[in-house]
Coordinates of C-alpha atoms and ligand atoms in Angstrom, one line a residue:
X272 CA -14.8 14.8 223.9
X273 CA -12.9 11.7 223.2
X274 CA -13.0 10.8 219.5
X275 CA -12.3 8.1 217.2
X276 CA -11.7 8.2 213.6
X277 CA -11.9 4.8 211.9
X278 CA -10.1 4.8 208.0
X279 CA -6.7 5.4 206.7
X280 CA -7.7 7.1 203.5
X281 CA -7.1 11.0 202.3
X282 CA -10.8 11.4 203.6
X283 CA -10.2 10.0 207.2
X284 CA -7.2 12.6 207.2
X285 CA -9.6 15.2 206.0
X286 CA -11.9 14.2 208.7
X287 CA -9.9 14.0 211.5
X288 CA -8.2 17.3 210.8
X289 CA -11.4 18.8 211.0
X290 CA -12.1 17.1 214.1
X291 CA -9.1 18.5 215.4
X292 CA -10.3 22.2 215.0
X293 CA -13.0 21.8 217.6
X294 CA -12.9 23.3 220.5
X295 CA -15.0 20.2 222.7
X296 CA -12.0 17.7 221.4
X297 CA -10.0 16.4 224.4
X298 CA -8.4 13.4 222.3
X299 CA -8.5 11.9 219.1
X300 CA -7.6 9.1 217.8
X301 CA -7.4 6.9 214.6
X302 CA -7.7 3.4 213.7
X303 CA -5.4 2.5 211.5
X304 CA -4.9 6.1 211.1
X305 CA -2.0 7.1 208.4
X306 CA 1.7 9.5 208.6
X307 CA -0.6 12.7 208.1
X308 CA -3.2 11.9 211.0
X309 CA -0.4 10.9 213.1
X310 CA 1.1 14.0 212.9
X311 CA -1.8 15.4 215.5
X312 CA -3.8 12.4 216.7
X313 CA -2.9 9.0 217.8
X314 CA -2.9 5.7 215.4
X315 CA -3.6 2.6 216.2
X316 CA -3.0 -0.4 214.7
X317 CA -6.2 -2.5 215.2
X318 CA -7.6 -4.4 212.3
X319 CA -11.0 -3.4 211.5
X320 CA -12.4 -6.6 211.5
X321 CA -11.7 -7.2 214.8
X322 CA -14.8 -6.2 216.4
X323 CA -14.1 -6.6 220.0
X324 CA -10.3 -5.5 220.0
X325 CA -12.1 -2.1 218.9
X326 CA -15.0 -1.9 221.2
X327 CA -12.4 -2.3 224.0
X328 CA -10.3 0.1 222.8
X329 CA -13.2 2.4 223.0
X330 CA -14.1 1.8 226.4
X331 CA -10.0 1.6 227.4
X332 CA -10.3 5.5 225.7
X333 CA -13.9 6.6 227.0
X334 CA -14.2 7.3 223.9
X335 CA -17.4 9.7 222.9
X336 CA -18.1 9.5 219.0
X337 CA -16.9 7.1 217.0
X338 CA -16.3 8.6 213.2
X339 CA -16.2 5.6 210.1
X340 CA -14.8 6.6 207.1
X341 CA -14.9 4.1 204.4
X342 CA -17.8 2.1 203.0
X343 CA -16.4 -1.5 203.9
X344 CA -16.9 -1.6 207.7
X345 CA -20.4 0.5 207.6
X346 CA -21.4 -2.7 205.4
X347 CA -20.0 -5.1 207.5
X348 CA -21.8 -4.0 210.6
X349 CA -18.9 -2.2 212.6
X350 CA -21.5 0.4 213.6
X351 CA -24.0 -2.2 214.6
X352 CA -21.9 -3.2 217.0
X353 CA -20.5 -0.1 218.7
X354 CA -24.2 1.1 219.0
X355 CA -25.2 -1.9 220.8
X356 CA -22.2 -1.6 223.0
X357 CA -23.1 1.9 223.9
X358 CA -21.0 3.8 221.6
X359 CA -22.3 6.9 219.7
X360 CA -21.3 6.4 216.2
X361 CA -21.8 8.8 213.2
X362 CA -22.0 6.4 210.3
X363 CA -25.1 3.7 209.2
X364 CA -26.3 0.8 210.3
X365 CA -25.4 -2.3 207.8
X366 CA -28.7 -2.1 206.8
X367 CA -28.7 1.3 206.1
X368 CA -25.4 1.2 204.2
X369 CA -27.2 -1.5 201.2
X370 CA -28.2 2.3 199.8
X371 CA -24.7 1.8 198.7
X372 CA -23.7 -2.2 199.0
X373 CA -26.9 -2.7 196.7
X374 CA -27.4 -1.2 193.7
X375 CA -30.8 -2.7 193.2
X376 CA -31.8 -2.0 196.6
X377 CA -30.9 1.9 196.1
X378 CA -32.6 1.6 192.7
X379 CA -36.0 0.2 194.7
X380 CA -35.6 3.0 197.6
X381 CA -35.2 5.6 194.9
X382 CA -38.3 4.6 192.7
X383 CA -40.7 3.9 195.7
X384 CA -39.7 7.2 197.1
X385 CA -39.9 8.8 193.3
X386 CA -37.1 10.5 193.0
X387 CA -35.0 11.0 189.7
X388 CA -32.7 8.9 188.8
X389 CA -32.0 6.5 185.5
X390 CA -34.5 4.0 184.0
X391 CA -33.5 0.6 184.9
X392 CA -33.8 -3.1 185.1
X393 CA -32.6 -5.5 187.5
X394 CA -31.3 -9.4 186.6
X395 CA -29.8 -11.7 188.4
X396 CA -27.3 -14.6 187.7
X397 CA -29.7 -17.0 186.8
X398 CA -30.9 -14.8 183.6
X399 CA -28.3 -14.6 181.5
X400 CA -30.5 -15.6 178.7
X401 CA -33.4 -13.4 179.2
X402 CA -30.6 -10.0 180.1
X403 CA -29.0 -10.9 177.0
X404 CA -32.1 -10.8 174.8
X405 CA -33.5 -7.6 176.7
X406 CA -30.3 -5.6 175.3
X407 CA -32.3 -5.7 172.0
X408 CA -34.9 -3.4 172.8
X409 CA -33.0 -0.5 174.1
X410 CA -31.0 2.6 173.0
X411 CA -27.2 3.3 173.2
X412 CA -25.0 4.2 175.1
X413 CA -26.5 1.8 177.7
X414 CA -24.8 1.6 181.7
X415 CA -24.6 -1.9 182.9
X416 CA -23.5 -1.8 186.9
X417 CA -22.7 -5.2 188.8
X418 CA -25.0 -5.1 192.1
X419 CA -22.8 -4.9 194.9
X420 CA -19.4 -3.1 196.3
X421 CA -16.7 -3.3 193.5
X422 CA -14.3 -0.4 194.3
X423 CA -15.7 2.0 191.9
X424 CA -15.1 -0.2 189.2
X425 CA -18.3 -2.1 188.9
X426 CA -19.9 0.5 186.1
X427 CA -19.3 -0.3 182.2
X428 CA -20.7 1.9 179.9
X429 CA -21.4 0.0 176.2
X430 CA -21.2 1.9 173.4
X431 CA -23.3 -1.2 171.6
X432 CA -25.0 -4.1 171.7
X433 CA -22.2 -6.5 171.5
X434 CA -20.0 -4.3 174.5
X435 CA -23.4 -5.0 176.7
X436 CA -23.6 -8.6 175.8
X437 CA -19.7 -9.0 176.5
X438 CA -20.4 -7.1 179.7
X439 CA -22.8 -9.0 181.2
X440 CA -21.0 -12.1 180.1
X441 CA -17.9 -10.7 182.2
X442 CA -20.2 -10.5 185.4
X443 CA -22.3 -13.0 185.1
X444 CA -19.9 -16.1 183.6
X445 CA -16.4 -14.6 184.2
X446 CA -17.2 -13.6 187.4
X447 CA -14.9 -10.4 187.0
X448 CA -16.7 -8.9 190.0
X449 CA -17.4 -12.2 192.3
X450 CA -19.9 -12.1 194.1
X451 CA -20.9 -8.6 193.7
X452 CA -21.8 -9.4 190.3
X453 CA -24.7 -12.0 191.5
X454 CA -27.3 -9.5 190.1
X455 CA -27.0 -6.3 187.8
X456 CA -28.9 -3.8 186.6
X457 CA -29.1 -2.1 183.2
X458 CA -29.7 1.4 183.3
X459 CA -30.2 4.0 180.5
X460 CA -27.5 6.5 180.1
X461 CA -27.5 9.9 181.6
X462 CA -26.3 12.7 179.7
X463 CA -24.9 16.1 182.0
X464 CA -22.2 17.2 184.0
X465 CA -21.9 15.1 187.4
X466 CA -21.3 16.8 191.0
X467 CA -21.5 15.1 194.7
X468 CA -23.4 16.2 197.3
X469 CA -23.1 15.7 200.8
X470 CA -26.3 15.4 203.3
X471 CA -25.1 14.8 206.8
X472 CA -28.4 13.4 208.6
X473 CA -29.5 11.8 212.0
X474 CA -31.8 9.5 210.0
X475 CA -34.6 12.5 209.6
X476 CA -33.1 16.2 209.9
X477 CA -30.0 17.0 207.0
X478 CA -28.1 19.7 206.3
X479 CA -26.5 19.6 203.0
X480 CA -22.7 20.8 202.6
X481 CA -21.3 22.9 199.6
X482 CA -21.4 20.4 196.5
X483 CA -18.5 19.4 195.2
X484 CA -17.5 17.8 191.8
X485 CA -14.9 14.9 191.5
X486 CA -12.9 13.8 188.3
X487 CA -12.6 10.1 187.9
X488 CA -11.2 9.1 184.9
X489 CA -7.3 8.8 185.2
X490 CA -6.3 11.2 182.0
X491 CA -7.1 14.7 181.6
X492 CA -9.8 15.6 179.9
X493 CA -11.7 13.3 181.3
X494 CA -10.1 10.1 179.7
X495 CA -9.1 6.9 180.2
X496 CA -9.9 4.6 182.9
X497 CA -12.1 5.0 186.2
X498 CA -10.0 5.5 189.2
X499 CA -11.2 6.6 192.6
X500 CA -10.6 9.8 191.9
X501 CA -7.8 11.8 190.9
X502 CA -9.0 15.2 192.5
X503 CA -12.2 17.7 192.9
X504 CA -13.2 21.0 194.1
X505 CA -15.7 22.9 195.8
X506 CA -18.1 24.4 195.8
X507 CA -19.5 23.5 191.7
X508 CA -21.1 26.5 190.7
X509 CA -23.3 24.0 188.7
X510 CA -24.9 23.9 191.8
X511 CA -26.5 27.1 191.9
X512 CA -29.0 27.5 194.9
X513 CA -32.4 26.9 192.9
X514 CA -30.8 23.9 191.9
X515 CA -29.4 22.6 195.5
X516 CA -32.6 23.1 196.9
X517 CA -34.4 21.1 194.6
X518 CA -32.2 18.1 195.3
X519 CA -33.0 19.0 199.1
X520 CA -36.4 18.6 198.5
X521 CA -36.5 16.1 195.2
X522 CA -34.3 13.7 196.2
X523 CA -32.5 13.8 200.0
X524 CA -35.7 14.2 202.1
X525 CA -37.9 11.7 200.1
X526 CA -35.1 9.1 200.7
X527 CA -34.0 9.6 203.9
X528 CA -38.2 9.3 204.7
X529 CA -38.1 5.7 202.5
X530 CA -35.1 4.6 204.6
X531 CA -36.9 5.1 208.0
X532 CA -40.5 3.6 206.1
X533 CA -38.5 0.7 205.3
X534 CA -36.7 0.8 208.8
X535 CA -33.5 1.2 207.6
X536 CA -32.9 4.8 209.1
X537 CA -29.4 6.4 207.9
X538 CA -27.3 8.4 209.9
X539 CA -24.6 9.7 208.6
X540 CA -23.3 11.1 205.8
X541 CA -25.7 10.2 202.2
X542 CA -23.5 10.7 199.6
X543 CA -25.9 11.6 196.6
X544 CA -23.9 11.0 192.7
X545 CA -25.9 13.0 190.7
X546 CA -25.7 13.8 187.1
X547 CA -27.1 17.6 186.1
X548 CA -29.3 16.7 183.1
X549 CA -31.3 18.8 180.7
X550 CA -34.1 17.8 182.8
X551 CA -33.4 18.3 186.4
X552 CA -31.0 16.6 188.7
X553 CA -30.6 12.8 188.6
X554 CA -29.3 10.1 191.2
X555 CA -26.7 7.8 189.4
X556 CA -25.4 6.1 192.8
X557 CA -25.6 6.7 196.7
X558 CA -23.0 6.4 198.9
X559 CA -22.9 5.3 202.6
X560 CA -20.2 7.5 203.5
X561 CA -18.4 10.8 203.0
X562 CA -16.8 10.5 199.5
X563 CA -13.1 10.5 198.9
X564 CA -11.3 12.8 196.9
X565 CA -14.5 15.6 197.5
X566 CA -14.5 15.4 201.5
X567 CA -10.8 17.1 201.1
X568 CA -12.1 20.1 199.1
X569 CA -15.6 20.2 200.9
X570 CA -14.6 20.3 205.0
X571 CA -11.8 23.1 204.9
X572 CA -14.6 25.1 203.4
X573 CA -16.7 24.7 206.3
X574 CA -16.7 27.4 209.0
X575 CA -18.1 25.9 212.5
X576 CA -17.7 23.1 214.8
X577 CA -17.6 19.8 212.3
X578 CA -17.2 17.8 215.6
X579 CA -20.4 19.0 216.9
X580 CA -22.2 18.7 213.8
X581 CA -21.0 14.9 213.5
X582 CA -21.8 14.0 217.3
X583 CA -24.9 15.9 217.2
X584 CA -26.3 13.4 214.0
X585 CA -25.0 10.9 215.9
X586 CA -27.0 11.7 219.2
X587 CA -30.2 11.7 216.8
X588 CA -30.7 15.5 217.5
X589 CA -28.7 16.9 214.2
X590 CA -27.7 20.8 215.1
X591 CA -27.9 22.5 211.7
X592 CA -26.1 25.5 213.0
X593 CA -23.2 24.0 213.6
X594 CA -21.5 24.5 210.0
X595 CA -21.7 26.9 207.4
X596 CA -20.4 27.9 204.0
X597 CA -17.3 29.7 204.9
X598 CA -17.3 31.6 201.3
X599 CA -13.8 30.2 200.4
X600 CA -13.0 27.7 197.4
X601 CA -10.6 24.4 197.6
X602 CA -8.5 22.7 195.0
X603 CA -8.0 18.7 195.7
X604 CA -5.0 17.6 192.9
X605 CA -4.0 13.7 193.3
X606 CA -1.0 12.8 193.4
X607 CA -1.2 8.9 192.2
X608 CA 1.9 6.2 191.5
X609 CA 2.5 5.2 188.1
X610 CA 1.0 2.4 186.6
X611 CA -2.4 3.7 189.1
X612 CA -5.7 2.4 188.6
X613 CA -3.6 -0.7 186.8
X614 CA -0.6 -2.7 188.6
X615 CA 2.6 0.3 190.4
X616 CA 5.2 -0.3 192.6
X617 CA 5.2 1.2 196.1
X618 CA 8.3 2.3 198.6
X619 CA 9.4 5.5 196.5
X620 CA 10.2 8.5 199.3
X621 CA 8.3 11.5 198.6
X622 CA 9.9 14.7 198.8
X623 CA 9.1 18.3 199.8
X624 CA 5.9 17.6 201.9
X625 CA 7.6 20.1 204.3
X626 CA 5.9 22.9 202.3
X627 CA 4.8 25.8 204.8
X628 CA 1.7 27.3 203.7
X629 CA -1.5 28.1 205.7
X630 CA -3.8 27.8 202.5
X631 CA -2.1 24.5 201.0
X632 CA -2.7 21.0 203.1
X633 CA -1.2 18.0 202.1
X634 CA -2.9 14.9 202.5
X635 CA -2.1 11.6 202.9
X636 CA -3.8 8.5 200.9
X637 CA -1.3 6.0 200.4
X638 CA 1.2 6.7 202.7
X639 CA 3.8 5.2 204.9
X640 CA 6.5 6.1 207.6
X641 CA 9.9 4.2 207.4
X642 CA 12.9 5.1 209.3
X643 CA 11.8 9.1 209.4
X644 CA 11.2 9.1 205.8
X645 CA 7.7 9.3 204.0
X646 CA 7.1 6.7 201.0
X647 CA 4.4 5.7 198.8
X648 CA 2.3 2.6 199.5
X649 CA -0.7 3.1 197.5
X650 CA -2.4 3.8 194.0
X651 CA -3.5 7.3 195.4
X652 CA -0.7 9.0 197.4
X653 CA -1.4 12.1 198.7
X654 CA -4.3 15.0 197.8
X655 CA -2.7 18.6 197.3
X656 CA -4.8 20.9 198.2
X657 CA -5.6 24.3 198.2
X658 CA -8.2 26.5 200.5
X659 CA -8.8 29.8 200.1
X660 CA -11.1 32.4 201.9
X661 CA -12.6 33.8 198.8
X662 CA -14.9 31.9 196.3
X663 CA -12.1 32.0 193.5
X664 CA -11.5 28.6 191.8
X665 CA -9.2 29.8 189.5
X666 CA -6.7 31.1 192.5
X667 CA -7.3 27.9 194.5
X668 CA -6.7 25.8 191.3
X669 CA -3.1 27.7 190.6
X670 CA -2.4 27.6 193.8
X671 CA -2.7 24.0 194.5
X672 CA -0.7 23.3 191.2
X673 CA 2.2 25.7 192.3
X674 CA 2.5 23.6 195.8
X675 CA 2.6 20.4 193.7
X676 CA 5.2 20.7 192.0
X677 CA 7.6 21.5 194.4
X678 CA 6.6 17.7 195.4
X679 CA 7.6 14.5 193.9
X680 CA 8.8 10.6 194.0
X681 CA 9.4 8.5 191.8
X682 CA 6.6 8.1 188.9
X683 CA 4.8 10.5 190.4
X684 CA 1.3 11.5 188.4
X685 CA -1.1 13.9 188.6
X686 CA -3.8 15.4 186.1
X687 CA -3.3 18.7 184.8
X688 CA -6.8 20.1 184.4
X689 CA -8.5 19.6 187.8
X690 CA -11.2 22.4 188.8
X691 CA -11.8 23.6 184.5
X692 CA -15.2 22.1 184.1
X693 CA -15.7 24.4 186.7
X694 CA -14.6 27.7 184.7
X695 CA -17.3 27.6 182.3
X696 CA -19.9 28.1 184.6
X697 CA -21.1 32.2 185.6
X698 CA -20.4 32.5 189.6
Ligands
AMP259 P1 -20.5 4.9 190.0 O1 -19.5 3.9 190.4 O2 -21.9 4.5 190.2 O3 -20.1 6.3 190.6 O4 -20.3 5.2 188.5 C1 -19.0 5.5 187.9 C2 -19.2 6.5 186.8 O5 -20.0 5.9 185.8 C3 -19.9 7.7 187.2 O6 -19.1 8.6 187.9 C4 -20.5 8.2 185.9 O7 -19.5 8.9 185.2 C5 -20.8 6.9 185.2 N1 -22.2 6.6 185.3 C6 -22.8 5.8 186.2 N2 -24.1 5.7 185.9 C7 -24.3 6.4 184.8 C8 -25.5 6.7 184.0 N3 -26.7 6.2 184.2 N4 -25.3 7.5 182.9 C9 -24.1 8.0 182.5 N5 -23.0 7.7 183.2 C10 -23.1 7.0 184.3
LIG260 N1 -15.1 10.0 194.8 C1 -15.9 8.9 194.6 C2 -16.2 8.1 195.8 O1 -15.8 8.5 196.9 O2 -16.9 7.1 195.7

């Protein structure tokens, strides 16, 4: 098979070197692609905009699945338009992908379909009078999100009354989110450890993959700002297997049903943000998309053909049997430039990413090649991570700290305490 991997992230790299294990790949290629994919599939510099430039470079490649990473071209309609050129294409419909462009649209999916998630309430633009006065009648903390995409950032959490009303002032007057910010929704908070799960679907059949828990806040201990995420592993052995088949049953099949009800059938991978609270599992967010840092820890755990799995959701015939669990445990650390989520300067050469290790992979996030060398050119740089055959975090979690720090550039940061939320659960 001929395959295409759209995305330039750490999670396209994950993907694609996944891809790469299966024995059905002839060729793969990536647009844009970054140093680490290049290193065993092909890049190509197309933008992804560019619509018809990428439907012929599909045909020019025969190619056979097309793969899309992040959660911008899925809402843009890039898979709209590959399907109705012919293409198979394992990621949503633009329609589909509003579970995670729309906040209130998820919210109205999830409460038609009943499944848990946080109380909320939805406003738009025009109400600033009538948001502000609800912030009277509720309890604190309270979780105000802006409506649409916002690049993680588009969640404040107010401590009181006055942090709400300054809140929705910044989204509604300020504008701080454009036009993402048209509507919001107030929701209560959540209290409870938070893991991802993973539901790989052709629109009606799923198979969920091992959960995995991310870390966003830039400081350890959980502090400081929200960044995309500055590493995870996997599997969270908060998940334990009572608890990941109630979220099967509670809150990935009733939703995947509303979605076709609605006719806005998902295929691809439903990212569920759940928050473990005293009473039950809870949705906080869906994603359209595999998530980014957890898709590093969560496919070198897979045994199986990943290709297969993907092509078969995207044939509408999902083969369930084509991944399992390997039994192993994996370490994501995130190496980020300093100044990240705020303003950093980029161009630095990173050093020692020659490390030779079959249970460590380095990859790329925000990465360039120059003249033979590797430097930075992003907020998140590169994910160090371990894999390990055995279901021991604590080994993958030494491990992947051991292999970075034999890395380094300029300013380079990482958080120290990735994986120990993890330790205080039994296995
Ligand atoms: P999101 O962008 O929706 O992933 O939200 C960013 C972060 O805000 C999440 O990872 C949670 O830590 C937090 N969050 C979102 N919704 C809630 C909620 N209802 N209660 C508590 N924390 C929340
Ligand atoms: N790791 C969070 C995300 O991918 O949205």
């Amino acid at each position: 098979m001929n395959v295409l991997v759209i995305g330039s992230g750490g999670r396209e790299h994950a993907i694609a070197l996944k891809i790469n294990q299966s024995k059905k790949l002839k060729s793969l290629f990536c647009i844009p692609g970054n140093p680490g994919t290049n290193k065993f599939a092909t890049n190509f510099n197309i933008s992804l905009t560019d619509y018809l430039k990428i439907s012929d470079f599909c045909n020019s490649k025969e190619v056979d699945l097309v793969v899309i990473g992040p959660e911008q071209p899925l809402v843009d309609g890039l898979s709209d338009h590959l399907r109705n050129e012919g293409f198979k294409v394992f990621g949503p419909s633009a329609n589909a992908a509003r579970i995670e462009a729309s906040k209130a649209f998820a919210k109205k999916i999830m409460i038609d379909a009943d499944v848990p998630t946080a109380k909320y309430i939805e406003f738009s633009s025009s109400q600033l009078i009538e948001s502000i006065s609800y912030l009277e009648k509720i309890d604190y903390p309270t979780v105000i999100k802006a409506d649409g995409l916002a690049a993680g950032k588009g969640v404040l959490i107010c401590g009181d009354k006055s942090e709400a009303e300054a809140a929705i002032r910044e989204i509604f007057e300020h504008k701080i989110f454009g036009d993402s910010g048209n509507k919001l929704i107030i929701e209560d908070f959540l209290e409870g450890e938070e893991a991802s799960v993973f539901a790989i679907t052709d629109g009606e059949n799923f198979i969920c993959l091992p959960a995995a828990q991310d870390h966003k806040r830039i400081g350890d201990g959980d502090t400081g700002k929200n960044t995309g995420g500055m590493g995870a592993y996997a599997p969270a052995p908060i998940i334990i297997e009572s608890l990941s088949k109630e979220i099967e049953i509670k809150i990935i099949k009733p939703v995947l049903t509303q979605m076709v009800k609605t006719g806005n059938k998902f295929i691809g991978c439903l990212y569920a943000g759940l928050i473990i609270t005293k009473s039950g599992p809870k949705v906080i967010e869906f994603n359209c998309r595999f998530g980014d840092p957890e898709t590093q820890v969560v496919l070198p755990i897979l045994n199986g053909d990943f290709l297969q799995l993907l092509y078969s959701a995207a044939l509408g015939k999902l083969d369930k049997s084509s991944v399992q669990y390997s039994g192993g445990s994996s370490v994501c650390v995130v190496a980020a430039s300093k100044g990240y989520p705020d303003e950093y300067v980029k161009g630095f050469e990173i050093k020692g990413l020659d490390l030779s290790d079959d249970e460590i992979i380095i990859y790329h996030s925000g990465t360039k090649e120059e003249n033979g060398k590797i430097l930075t050119n992003g907020g998140r740089v590169l994910g160090v991570t371990s894999a390990i055959s055995t279901f021991n975090l604590v080994s993958a979690q030494k491990k992947s700290y051991e292999a970075i720090s034999k890395i380094n550039f300029d300013g380079m940061y990482y958080r120290k305490d990735i994986a120990e939320k993890a330790f205080k659960h039994p296995k």
